[in-house]
Amino acid sequence: NAGVTQTPKFQVLKTGQSMTLQCAQDMNHEYMSWYRQDPGMGLRLIHYSVGAGITDQGEVPNGYNVSRSTTEDFPLRLLSAAPSQTSVYFCASRRDRVGTGELFFGEGSRLTVL
Amino acid sequence: AQSVTQPDIHITVSEGASLELRCNYSYGATPYLFWYVQSPGQGLQLLLKYFSGDTLVQGIKGFEAEFKRSQSSFNLRKPSVHWSDAAEYFCAVGINSGNTPLVFGKGTRLSVIA
């Protein structure tokens, strides 16, 4: 059972480049989300989805796009990377839509924007 | 909206000593409370959760937490810390209402010394 899988684990970008962080879960979870983790800031929610075709913004959505075409996948797109997007990104999923169940996290993707 | 505060950014304890990590939440009704642990270079793992019932909850790795409504707190405790407990600990609060996402505290980093 793979759980939540994120790729790539490490990425270096130049300012203005675009890229997609991939997230896949094999638990048939309805809810998926992306967080960024920065020193002293904890985890901040970027975007989340409560099912295929449904997404919503979190606390820090600017500069990021998401889509949810399947239950399994929830990619995070950076259209024009900026140094402020240097961070560790975590994808997390939960079985149910409502906020009571356990979140399952991927191992993270460390992004550096030069 | 709910919020959560972890007053201690960094705590150092000796191996074998007891541990208490503080967590205070802000929410008008009874929230759903979680503690997650993040080992270096890893994603977050659920330690324990409180939804209702007994206010003292047991988790994995010998951790426990006590919900105190009067103090709006959900402190994490362990009677005897092991070197492998060195990690970052996050408290999180959720509510059973619609799609409201989980809100995380900024985390407490635990160092364990011999």
CSV table of C-alpha atoms in Angstrom, one decimal:
chain,number,residue,atom,x,y,z
A,1,ASN,CA,0.0,0.0,0.0
A,2,ALA,CA,1.8,3.1,-1.2
A,3,GLY,CA,-0.4,5.7,0.5
A,4,VAL,CA,0.3,9.2,-0.7
A,5,THR,CA,3.1,9.5,-3.3
A,6,GLN,CA,4.7,12.8,-4.2
A,7,THR,CA,7.1,13.5,-7.1
A,8,PRO,CA,9.7,14.8,-7.5
A,9,LYS,CA,11.3,14.8,-4.0
A,10,PHE,CA,13.7,17.6,-4.9
A,11,GLN,CA,13.6,20.3,-7.6
A,12,VAL,CA,15.6,23.4,-8.4
A,13,LEU,CA,14.0,26.0,-10.7
A,14,LYS,CA,15.0,29.3,-12.1
A,15,THR,CA,12.7,32.3,-11.6
A,16,GLY,CA,9.9,32.3,-14.2
A,17,GLN,CA,10.1,28.6,-14.9
A,18,SER,CA,7.0,26.5,-14.6
A,19,MET,CA,6.6,23.0,-13.1
A,20,THR,CA,4.1,20.6,-11.7
A,21,LEU,CA,4.4,18.8,-8.4
A,22,GLN,CA,2.6,15.4,-8.6
A,23,CYS,CA,0.5,13.8,-5.9
A,24,ALA,CA,-1.2,10.5,-6.1
A,25,GLN,CA,-3.0,8.5,-3.5
A,26,ASP,CA,-4.2,4.9,-3.7
A,27,MET,CA,-6.7,4.9,-0.8
A,28,ASN,CA,-9.7,6.2,-2.6
A,29,HIS,CA,-9.8,9.3,-0.5
A,30,GLU,CA,-12.2,12.1,-1.3
A,31,TYR,CA,-10.2,14.9,0.2
A,32,MET,CA,-6.8,15.9,-1.0
A,33,SER,CA,-4.7,19.0,-0.2
A,34,TRP,CA,-1.5,20.8,-0.7
A,35,TYR,CA,0.5,22.5,2.1
A,36,ARG,CA,3.7,24.4,2.1
A,37,GLN,CA,6.0,24.3,5.1
A,38,ASP,CA,8.4,27.2,5.9
A,39,PRO,CA,10.6,27.7,8.9
A,40,GLY,CA,8.7,29.3,11.8
A,41,MET,CA,5.5,29.3,9.7
A,42,GLY,CA,4.2,25.8,10.3
A,43,LEU,CA,2.0,24.3,7.6
A,44,ARG,CA,0.0,26.6,5.4
A,45,LEU,CA,-2.8,25.3,3.2
A,46,ILE,CA,-2.5,26.2,-0.5
A,47,HIS,CA,-5.4,24.4,-2.2
A,48,TYR,CA,-7.7,21.6,-1.4
A,49,SER,CA,-10.2,19.3,-3.2
A,50,VAL,CA,-13.2,17.4,-1.8
A,51,GLY,CA,-13.6,15.3,-4.9
A,52,ALA,CA,-13.0,15.0,-8.6
A,53,GLY,CA,-13.8,18.3,-10.3
A,54,ILE,CA,-14.0,20.3,-7.1
A,55,THR,CA,-11.2,22.5,-5.8
A,56,ASP,CA,-11.0,25.4,-3.5
A,57,GLN,CA,-8.4,27.9,-2.2
A,58,GLY,CA,-6.6,27.7,1.1
A,59,GLU,CA,-4.7,30.2,3.0
A,60,VAL,CA,-1.9,30.9,0.5
A,61,PRO,CA,-3.2,30.1,-3.0
A,62,ASN,CA,-1.5,32.9,-5.0
A,63,GLY,CA,1.0,31.6,-7.6
A,64,TYR,CA,-0.4,28.1,-7.6
A,65,ASN,CA,-3.0,26.2,-9.7
A,66,VAL,CA,-4.6,22.9,-9.1
A,67,SER,CA,-7.0,20.5,-10.8
A,68,ARG,CA,-8.6,17.2,-9.8
A,69,SER,CA,-9.6,15.2,-12.8
A,70,THR,CA,-9.5,11.9,-11.0
A,71,THR,CA,-9.9,10.7,-7.4
A,72,GLU,CA,-6.3,9.6,-7.3
A,73,ASP,CA,-4.4,12.6,-8.5
A,74,PHE,CA,-4.0,16.1,-7.4
A,75,PRO,CA,-1.2,18.0,-9.1
A,76,LEU,CA,0.1,21.4,-8.0
A,77,ARG,CA,1.2,23.7,-10.8
A,78,LEU,CA,3.6,26.7,-10.5
A,79,LEU,CA,3.1,28.7,-13.6
A,80,SER,CA,5.9,31.2,-13.1
A,81,ALA,CA,8.1,30.3,-10.2
A,82,ALA,CA,9.3,33.0,-7.8
A,83,PRO,CA,12.0,32.8,-5.0
A,84,SER,CA,9.2,33.2,-2.4
A,85,GLN,CA,7.9,29.8,-3.5
A,86,THR,CA,11.1,28.1,-2.2
A,87,SER,CA,9.6,25.7,0.3
A,88,VAL,CA,8.8,22.1,1.2
A,89,TYR,CA,5.5,21.1,-0.2
A,90,PHE,CA,3.3,18.3,1.3
A,91,CYS,CA,0.4,16.6,-0.2
A,92,ALA,CA,-2.2,15.1,2.2
A,93,SER,CA,-5.3,13.2,1.8
A,94,ARG,CA,-8.3,12.2,3.9
A,95,ARG,CA,-11.0,9.6,3.5
A,96,ASP,CA,-13.9,11.9,4.0
A,97,ARG,CA,-14.8,15.4,2.9
A,98,VAL,CA,-15.4,16.8,6.4
A,99,GLY,CA,-12.6,17.8,8.7
A,100,THR,CA,-12.6,15.0,11.2
A,101,GLY,CA,-10.6,12.2,9.9
A,102,GLU,CA,-6.9,11.5,9.9
A,103,LEU,CA,-4.8,13.3,7.2
A,104,PHE,CA,-2.2,11.1,5.4
A,105,PHE,CA,0.8,12.9,4.3
A,106,GLY,CA,3.3,12.3,1.5
A,107,GLU,CA,7.0,12.6,2.2
A,108,GLY,CA,7.3,16.0,0.8
A,109,SER,CA,8.8,17.8,-2.2
A,110,ARG,CA,11.6,20.3,-1.6
A,111,LEU,CA,11.6,23.1,-4.1
A,112,THR,CA,14.3,25.7,-4.5
A,113,VAL,CA,13.7,28.7,-6.8
A,114,LEU,CA,16.8,30.6,-7.8
B,1,ALA,CA,-12.7,30.4,12.3
B,2,GLN,CA,-10.8,28.0,14.5
B,3,SER,CA,-7.1,28.6,15.3
B,4,VAL,CA,-4.4,26.8,17.3
B,5,THR,CA,-1.4,28.1,19.2
B,6,GLN,CA,1.7,26.2,20.2
B,7,PRO,CA,3.5,28.6,22.6
B,8,ASP,CA,6.9,26.8,22.6
B,9,ILE,CA,9.0,26.9,19.4
B,10,HIS,CA,11.7,24.7,20.7
B,11,ILE,CA,12.0,22.4,23.7
B,12,THR,CA,15.0,20.5,24.9
B,13,VAL,CA,14.7,17.6,27.3
B,14,SER,CA,17.0,14.9,28.6
B,15,GLU,CA,16.5,11.3,27.6
B,16,GLY,CA,14.3,9.6,30.2
B,17,ALA,CA,12.7,12.9,31.4
B,18,SER,CA,9.0,13.6,31.1
B,19,LEU,CA,7.6,15.8,28.3
B,20,GLU,CA,4.7,18.1,27.9
B,21,LEU,CA,4.0,20.0,24.7
B,22,ARG,CA,1.4,22.7,24.9
B,23,CYS,CA,-1.4,23.4,22.5
B,24,ASN,CA,-4.2,26.0,22.9
B,25,TYR,CA,-7.1,26.3,20.4
B,26,SER,CA,-9.7,28.8,19.7
B,27,TYR,CA,-13.2,27.7,18.7
B,28,GLY,CA,-16.6,28.2,20.0
B,29,ALA,CA,-17.8,24.6,20.1
B,30,THR,CA,-15.9,21.4,20.8
B,31,PRO,CA,-13.3,20.9,18.1
B,32,TYR,CA,-11.6,17.9,16.8
B,33,LEU,CA,-8.0,17.9,17.9
B,34,PHE,CA,-5.0,16.1,16.6
B,35,TRP,CA,-1.3,15.8,17.3
B,36,TYR,CA,1.1,15.0,14.4
B,37,VAL,CA,4.8,14.3,14.5
B,38,GLN,CA,7.3,15.0,11.8
B,39,SER,CA,10.7,13.3,11.8
B,40,PRO,CA,13.5,15.0,10.0
B,41,GLY,CA,13.0,14.8,6.2
B,42,GLN,CA,9.7,13.0,6.5
B,43,GLY,CA,6.0,13.8,6.2
B,44,LEU,CA,3.7,14.1,9.1
B,45,GLN,CA,2.3,11.1,11.0
B,46,LEU,CA,-0.7,11.1,13.3
B,47,LEU,CA,0.1,10.5,17.0
B,48,LEU,CA,-3.4,10.8,18.4
B,49,LYS,CA,-6.7,12.5,18.0
B,50,TYR,CA,-9.7,13.6,20.1
B,51,PHE,CA,-13.2,13.8,18.9
B,52,SER,CA,-15.4,13.2,21.9
B,53,GLY,CA,-15.7,11.1,25.1
B,54,ASP,CA,-12.8,10.4,27.4
B,55,THR,CA,-10.7,13.5,27.6
B,56,LEU,CA,-7.5,11.6,28.0
B,57,VAL,CA,-6.5,10.0,24.8
B,58,GLN,CA,-3.7,7.5,24.1
B,59,GLY,CA,-1.7,7.5,21.0
B,60,ILE,CA,1.2,5.7,19.4
B,61,LYS,CA,4.8,5.6,20.6
B,62,GLY,CA,3.7,6.0,24.3
B,63,PHE,CA,2.2,9.5,23.9
B,64,GLU,CA,-1.0,10.8,25.4
B,65,ALA,CA,-2.9,14.0,25.4
B,66,GLU,CA,-5.6,15.5,27.6
B,67,PHE,CA,-8.4,17.7,26.4
B,68,LYS,CA,-9.3,20.5,28.9
B,69,ARG,CA,-12.3,22.5,27.7
B,70,SER,CA,-12.0,25.0,30.5
B,71,GLN,CA,-8.5,25.9,29.4
B,72,SER,CA,-9.0,25.4,25.6
B,73,SER,CA,-6.0,23.1,25.7
B,74,PHE,CA,-4.9,19.8,24.3
B,75,ASN,CA,-1.4,19.2,25.7
B,76,LEU,CA,0.7,16.3,24.6
B,77,ARG,CA,2.6,14.3,27.2
B,78,LYS,CA,5.1,11.4,27.5
B,79,PRO,CA,6.4,10.1,30.8
B,80,SER,CA,9.8,9.1,29.5
B,81,VAL,CA,11.4,10.6,26.4
B,82,HIS,CA,13.6,8.5,24.1
B,83,TRP,CA,16.2,9.9,21.8
B,84,SER,CA,14.1,8.8,18.8
B,85,ASP,CA,11.3,11.2,19.9
B,86,ALA,CA,13.4,14.1,18.6
B,87,ALA,CA,11.2,15.6,15.9
B,88,GLU,CA,8.7,18.4,15.2
B,89,TYR,CA,5.3,18.2,16.7
B,90,PHE,CA,2.2,19.8,15.3
B,91,CYS,CA,-1.1,20.4,17.0
B,92,ALA,CA,-4.1,20.7,14.7
B,93,VAL,CA,-7.8,21.6,15.0
B,94,GLY,CA,-10.7,20.7,12.8
B,95,ILE,CA,-14.4,21.1,12.9
B,96,ASN,CA,-17.2,18.9,11.7
B,97,SER,CA,-18.7,21.5,9.4
B,98,GLY,CA,-18.7,21.4,5.6
B,99,ASN,CA,-15.3,21.3,4.0
B,100,THR,CA,-13.5,23.4,6.6
B,101,PRO,CA,-9.9,22.3,6.4
B,102,LEU,CA,-7.7,21.3,9.3
B,103,VAL,CA,-5.7,24.2,10.8
B,104,PHE,CA,-2.2,23.5,12.1
B,105,GLY,CA,-0.2,25.2,14.7
B,106,LYS,CA,3.3,26.4,13.9
B,107,GLY,CA,4.9,23.4,15.5
B,108,THR,CA,7.3,22.7,18.5
B,109,ARG,CA,10.7,21.3,17.8
B,110,LEU,CA,11.8,18.8,20.4
B,111,SER,CA,15.5,18.1,21.0
B,112,VAL,CA,16.6,15.2,23.2
B,113,ILE,CA,19.9,15.2,24.9
B,114,ALA,CA,21.7,12.4,26.6
